[in-house]
Each structure stands twice: as structure tokens, then as C-alpha cells.
Amino acid sequence: MTFVDSCKRPAGSSSGAEAPEGQRKYLIGGNWKSNGTVESVEKLIAEFNGAGPIPANCNVVIGCPFIHIPLCLMSLRDDIEIAAQNCSLTGTGAYTGEISASQLKDIGVTWVILGHSERREGFGMAGEDSALVAAKTKKALEEGLKVMLCIGEKKEEREAGTTMDVCASQLKPVADVLSKEDWANVSIAYEPVWAIGTGLTATPDMAQETHANIRGWISDNVGADVAAAIAIQYGGSMKGANAEGLLSQPDIDGGLIGGASLTMDFFKCISAVPSA
């Protein structure tokens, strides 16, 4: 018996109708970043487990720190998938400090967040460039994980009018190494870097414009069928207070939520998903 098979997670519950055939399901992701103790995570899991139903037209994923993955897999409700926040470029072997996609898959993780702006920028160390993010994405997909691929511009790039140039430069290396079939297991998380953790948020109209442009780029450079199917999440300080306005836009298919995912406000975002 595998570890994940031995985990007796409490059952979740759903409400409403499934997304009609051919319509994209919403994807609400939480990114706990490098936060939480065993005590605080146990408390949050208990709150999430008692939070009531999740809309049937929405998939929910929590990206927790590596050390809390087993705890989440053992005790978080079974209708919330578990993501890692990073994986290595390598397989298993003599790579001290690295955690491979195959190891994550083996323990029961189903998603990984790659290309997050904080990792692209670095924090006291070299950041990850788009070629590295693309190679990690390909490796994760080969090992059976799904990928939330993060892209987005900085404040000065937004002000210079180069938002889509930046997004395209981050997407192209990925498009160069993925097969068309690979994209079925990828979501794109558009995260305007200037809105992450700053309290600033793109207006729904601003976010929709960029999401539509990203979908157009995928249509032109990967395929119209991929563009129509891929979930594009908004990752710039979504919270309960603004989720409804953002999620009502036609090309915003969910969120990748940071600070709010560490509180019950996360379920306010989930509840804001439009009905199927």
C-alpha cells in the first residue's frame, strides 16, 4: 500500500452543477508560500474541512510548504488537491537539497507551482529564468504532475506598456518544449508582480484584457483548441472582497491566492465562483 492510499482523508462535499461539456472548470489555487507551523496548519485544515461545499464546477488546490505536504495529505478534505510550490529540474540522485517531481508524485502530490515571480526574482540568491522554468515544467509533466505556470509583469513594465511582451517572453520557452498534448495538464497563473502582497489589484477590466491577450497568444502559438481549454488564473492579490468581480470576467478562470489562502477568506473566493 502506498502512503497516499493509506491516508484516510475526510470526505469533501460539492454543490451546484458540473461545468457543461466544453466549458472550462474554475481553478482556485492557494499558495501558502513559506508560512505555517504544524499547529497553525492543523487549525487551518480543521477550518477548511468544516467550511461547507465546494462548487462542482471548480477545482481547488492548496500549495503548501514541502514539510506540510504529508500533514495535508493525511488530514485535509479529499476534494482539495495538494500542490508543491517548486520541484527540481533533475530526477532523483545526488542532488542535495532538491525534491524531484517523481518524489512529489510518489507521495500523492498532483500539482506543482512553477515560475512564481518570487522564484524568478530570487530572494538572496539567483532567480530562475524562463528557460529554467520551461525545463522544470516539462520535467514535472513527464513525471505526471500538473503545473500551474506563473507569468506576469513588474510595475515599470506595466507602466511602459510592455505587459504582453513580458508575458510572451515567459510563455515562449515553455511553448518551445511542450507538446500540444502537454498543455492539457497546465494552467497559466497571470500574476502582475506589482499586485502581489502590495494590496494593489488590477481592476477586473485590466485583468480581463491581459487574460484575453494571453489566451490569444496561446491560440496563435500553440493552438486555438488549447487556448479554448486552458484555465488562466488571476494571481494578483485576489481575496474575498474582490473575487466576485474578477471571476465574473470571461477569460478569468480562477485564482492563485496567497495571503487570503491562509485564512477562511479563501473559501469566500471559492464561493465567488459563478454558477455553471
Coordinates of C-alpha atoms in Angstrom, one line a residue:
M1 CA 0.0 0.0 0.0
T2 CA 1.3 3.4 -0.9
F3 CA 1.4 6.3 1.5
V4 CA -1.4 8.2 -0.3
D5 CA -3.5 5.1 -0.3
S6 CA -3.1 4.7 3.5
C7 CA -4.3 8.3 4.1
K8 CA -7.9 8.4 5.3
R9 CA -8.8 12.0 4.4
P10 CA -12.2 13.3 5.4
A11 CA -14.7 13.5 2.5
G12 CA -15.4 16.8 1.0
S13 CA -18.8 18.0 -0.4
S14 CA -19.9 19.8 -3.5
S15 CA -22.8 22.0 -4.5
G16 CA -24.4 23.1 -7.8
A17 CA -23.9 21.7 -11.3
E18 CA -20.8 20.5 -13.0
A19 CA -19.4 22.7 -15.8
P20 CA -21.2 21.8 -19.1
E21 CA -19.2 19.8 -21.6
G22 CA -16.8 22.1 -23.4
Q23 CA -16.8 24.8 -20.7
R24 CA -13.7 25.4 -18.6
K25 CA -13.9 24.5 -14.9
Y26 CA -12.7 27.1 -12.5
L27 CA -9.4 26.5 -10.7
I28 CA -8.9 28.1 -7.3
G29 CA -5.3 27.6 -6.0
G30 CA -3.9 28.6 -2.7
N31 CA -0.2 29.4 -2.2
W32 CA 0.8 29.2 1.4
K33 CA 4.4 30.2 0.5
S34 CA 6.9 29.7 3.4
N35 CA 4.3 30.1 6.1
G36 CA 2.8 28.0 8.8
T37 CA 3.7 25.8 11.8
V38 CA 2.3 22.3 12.4
E39 CA -0.1 23.9 14.9
S40 CA -1.4 26.6 12.6
V41 CA -1.7 24.3 9.6
E42 CA -3.7 21.8 11.7
K43 CA -6.0 24.6 12.8
L44 CA -6.5 25.8 9.2
I45 CA -7.1 22.3 7.9
A46 CA -9.8 21.9 10.5
E47 CA -11.4 25.2 9.4
F48 CA -11.3 24.2 5.7
N49 CA -12.7 20.8 6.5
G50 CA -15.7 22.4 8.1
A51 CA -16.2 25.1 5.5
G52 CA -19.0 23.5 3.6
P53 CA -19.4 22.5 0.0
I54 CA -17.2 23.5 -2.9
P55 CA -18.9 24.4 -6.2
A56 CA -19.0 21.4 -8.6
N57 CA -17.7 23.5 -11.4
C58 CA -14.5 24.3 -9.5
N59 CA -11.3 22.5 -8.7
V60 CA -9.4 23.6 -5.6
V61 CA -5.7 23.1 -4.9
I62 CA -3.5 24.1 -2.0
G63 CA 0.2 24.7 -2.5
C64 CA 1.7 24.1 0.9
P65 CA 5.4 24.1 2.0
F66 CA 7.2 20.8 1.5
I67 CA 7.2 20.0 5.2
H68 CA 3.4 20.2 5.5
I69 CA 2.6 18.1 2.4
P70 CA 2.2 14.8 4.5
L71 CA 0.0 16.5 7.0
C72 CA -2.3 17.9 4.3
L73 CA -2.4 14.5 2.5
M74 CA -3.4 12.8 5.8
S75 CA -6.0 15.2 7.1
L76 CA -7.2 17.8 4.6
R77 CA -10.6 17.1 3.0
D78 CA -10.3 14.9 -0.1
D79 CA -11.8 17.4 -2.6
I80 CA -8.8 19.7 -2.2
E81 CA -5.8 18.6 -4.2
I82 CA -2.2 19.2 -2.9
A83 CA 0.4 21.1 -4.8
A84 CA 4.1 21.7 -4.2
Q85 CA 5.5 25.2 -4.6
N86 CA 8.6 24.0 -6.6
C87 CA 10.3 20.9 -7.9
S88 CA 13.8 20.2 -9.2
L89 CA 15.0 20.1 -12.7
T90 CA 16.5 16.7 -12.0
G91 CA 15.3 13.3 -11.3
T92 CA 16.3 11.5 -8.1
G93 CA 20.0 11.1 -7.3
A94 CA 22.9 13.1 -5.9
Y95 CA 21.2 16.5 -5.8
T96 CA 21.5 17.6 -2.2
G97 CA 18.5 19.7 -1.1
E98 CA 16.4 19.1 -4.2
I99 CA 13.0 17.4 -4.3
S100 CA 12.1 15.8 -7.6
A101 CA 8.8 15.7 -9.4
S102 CA 8.8 11.9 -9.2
Q103 CA 9.1 12.1 -5.4
L104 CA 6.2 14.5 -5.2
K105 CA 4.1 12.3 -7.4
D106 CA 5.0 9.3 -5.3
I107 CA 3.8 10.8 -2.1
G108 CA 0.5 11.8 -3.6
V109 CA 1.0 15.4 -4.8
T110 CA -0.8 16.2 -8.0
W111 CA 0.2 19.7 -8.9
V112 CA 3.3 21.9 -8.7
I113 CA 3.5 25.7 -8.9
L114 CA 6.4 26.8 -11.2
G115 CA 7.7 30.2 -12.4
H116 CA 6.3 32.2 -9.5
S117 CA 7.6 35.7 -9.6
E118 CA 9.3 35.3 -6.2
R119 CA 11.4 32.4 -7.6
R120 CA 12.0 34.2 -10.9
E121 CA 13.3 37.2 -8.9
G122 CA 15.2 35.3 -6.3
F123 CA 15.5 36.1 -2.6
G124 CA 19.1 36.5 -1.7
M125 CA 20.1 34.0 -4.5
A126 CA 19.9 33.9 -8.3
G127 CA 16.4 33.8 -9.7
E128 CA 15.1 31.3 -12.2
D129 CA 15.0 32.4 -15.8
S130 CA 12.3 31.5 -18.3
A131 CA 14.4 28.7 -19.9
L132 CA 14.8 27.0 -16.5
V133 CA 11.1 27.4 -15.7
A134 CA 10.3 25.8 -19.1
A135 CA 12.6 22.9 -18.4
K136 CA 11.1 22.3 -15.0
T137 CA 7.6 22.4 -16.4
K138 CA 8.5 19.7 -19.0
K139 CA 10.1 17.5 -16.3
A140 CA 7.1 17.9 -14.0
L141 CA 4.7 16.9 -16.7
E142 CA 6.8 14.0 -17.7
E143 CA 6.6 12.7 -14.2
G144 CA 2.8 13.0 -14.1
L145 CA 2.3 16.3 -12.2
K146 CA 0.0 19.1 -13.4
V147 CA 1.6 22.5 -13.5
M148 CA 0.4 26.0 -12.5
L149 CA 2.7 28.1 -14.7
C150 CA 3.1 31.6 -13.4
I151 CA 3.8 34.6 -15.6
G152 CA 3.5 38.4 -15.2
E153 CA 5.0 41.8 -15.4
K154 CA 6.5 44.2 -13.0
K155 CA 5.1 47.7 -12.2
E156 CA 7.6 49.5 -14.5
E157 CA 6.8 47.1 -17.4
R158 CA 3.0 47.7 -16.9
E159 CA 3.6 51.5 -17.0
A160 CA 5.8 51.1 -20.1
G161 CA 3.0 49.3 -21.9
T162 CA 5.0 46.1 -22.3
T163 CA 2.9 43.7 -20.2
M164 CA 2.1 41.3 -23.1
D165 CA 5.7 41.4 -24.4
V166 CA 6.8 40.2 -20.9
C167 CA 4.2 37.5 -20.7
A168 CA 5.0 36.3 -24.3
S169 CA 8.7 36.2 -23.4
Q170 CA 7.9 33.9 -20.4
L171 CA 5.5 31.7 -22.4
K172 CA 7.6 31.2 -25.5
P173 CA 10.3 28.9 -23.9
V174 CA 7.5 26.8 -22.5
A175 CA 5.7 26.5 -25.8
D176 CA 9.0 25.6 -27.4
V177 CA 9.5 22.5 -25.2
L178 CA 5.9 21.3 -24.6
S179 CA 3.9 19.1 -26.9
K180 CA 0.3 20.2 -27.7
E181 CA -0.9 17.3 -25.6
D182 CA 1.2 18.5 -22.6
W183 CA -0.9 21.7 -22.3
A184 CA -3.9 19.6 -21.1
N185 CA -2.1 19.4 -17.7
V186 CA -1.1 23.1 -17.5
S187 CA -2.9 26.1 -16.1
I188 CA -1.5 29.6 -16.5
A189 CA -1.4 31.9 -13.5
Y190 CA -1.2 35.5 -14.5
E191 CA 0.3 37.4 -11.6
P192 CA 1.0 41.1 -12.1
V193 CA 4.1 41.3 -9.9
W194 CA 3.2 44.8 -8.7
A195 CA 0.0 43.5 -7.2
I196 CA 1.4 40.6 -5.2
G197 CA 1.3 41.3 -1.5
T198 CA 1.1 45.0 -2.0
G199 CA -2.7 45.5 -1.6
L200 CA -2.8 46.7 -5.2
T201 CA -5.0 44.7 -7.5
A202 CA -5.7 45.0 -11.2
T203 CA -9.2 46.0 -11.9
P204 CA -11.4 43.3 -13.3
D205 CA -11.3 45.0 -16.7
M206 CA -7.5 45.3 -16.6
A207 CA -7.1 41.7 -15.6
Q208 CA -9.6 40.5 -18.3
E209 CA -7.7 42.4 -21.0
T210 CA -4.4 40.7 -20.1
H211 CA -6.1 37.3 -19.7
A212 CA -7.7 37.7 -23.2
N213 CA -4.3 38.6 -24.7
I214 CA -2.7 35.6 -23.1
R215 CA -5.4 33.3 -24.4
G216 CA -4.9 34.9 -27.8
W217 CA -1.2 34.3 -27.7
I218 CA -1.8 30.6 -26.8
S219 CA -4.2 30.4 -29.8
D220 CA -1.7 31.9 -32.2
N221 CA 1.3 30.0 -30.9
V222 CA 0.0 26.7 -29.6
G223 CA -3.5 26.1 -31.0
A224 CA -7.0 27.5 -30.8
D225 CA -8.2 24.3 -29.1
V226 CA -5.6 24.6 -26.4
A227 CA -6.5 28.3 -25.9
A228 CA -10.1 27.5 -25.5
A229 CA -9.5 24.7 -22.9
I230 CA -6.7 26.1 -20.7
A231 CA -7.5 27.7 -17.4
I232 CA -6.0 31.1 -16.8
Q233 CA -5.9 32.1 -13.2
Y234 CA -5.5 35.6 -11.8
G235 CA -2.7 35.8 -9.2
G236 CA -2.6 39.4 -8.0
S237 CA -4.0 39.7 -4.5
M238 CA -7.3 38.0 -5.1
K239 CA -9.4 37.9 -1.9
G240 CA -13.0 37.5 -0.8
A241 CA -13.7 41.2 -1.3
N242 CA -12.7 41.3 -5.0
A243 CA -13.1 37.7 -6.1
E244 CA -16.6 38.0 -7.5
G245 CA -15.7 40.9 -9.8
L246 CA -12.6 39.2 -11.1
L247 CA -14.2 35.7 -11.6
S248 CA -17.1 37.2 -13.5
Q249 CA -14.8 38.1 -16.4
P250 CA -15.0 35.6 -19.3
D251 CA -11.3 34.9 -19.5
I252 CA -10.5 34.7 -15.8
D253 CA -10.9 31.0 -14.8
G254 CA -9.8 31.1 -11.2
G255 CA -7.2 32.5 -8.9
L256 CA -3.8 31.7 -7.4
I257 CA -4.3 33.2 -4.0
G258 CA -1.5 34.0 -1.5
G259 CA -2.3 35.7 1.8
A260 CA -6.0 35.0 1.7
S261 CA -5.4 31.3 1.4
L262 CA -4.0 31.2 4.9
T263 CA -7.4 32.2 6.3
M264 CA -11.1 31.4 5.8
D265 CA -11.2 34.2 3.3
F266 CA -10.0 31.5 0.9
F267 CA -13.5 29.9 1.0
K268 CA -15.0 33.3 0.2
C269 CA -13.0 33.3 -3.0
I270 CA -14.2 29.7 -3.7
S271 CA -17.8 30.8 -3.0
A272 CA -17.5 33.6 -5.5
V273 CA -17.1 31.2 -8.4
P274 CA -20.0 31.8 -10.8
S275 CA -22.6 29.0 -11.1
A276 CA -22.4 26.7 -14.1

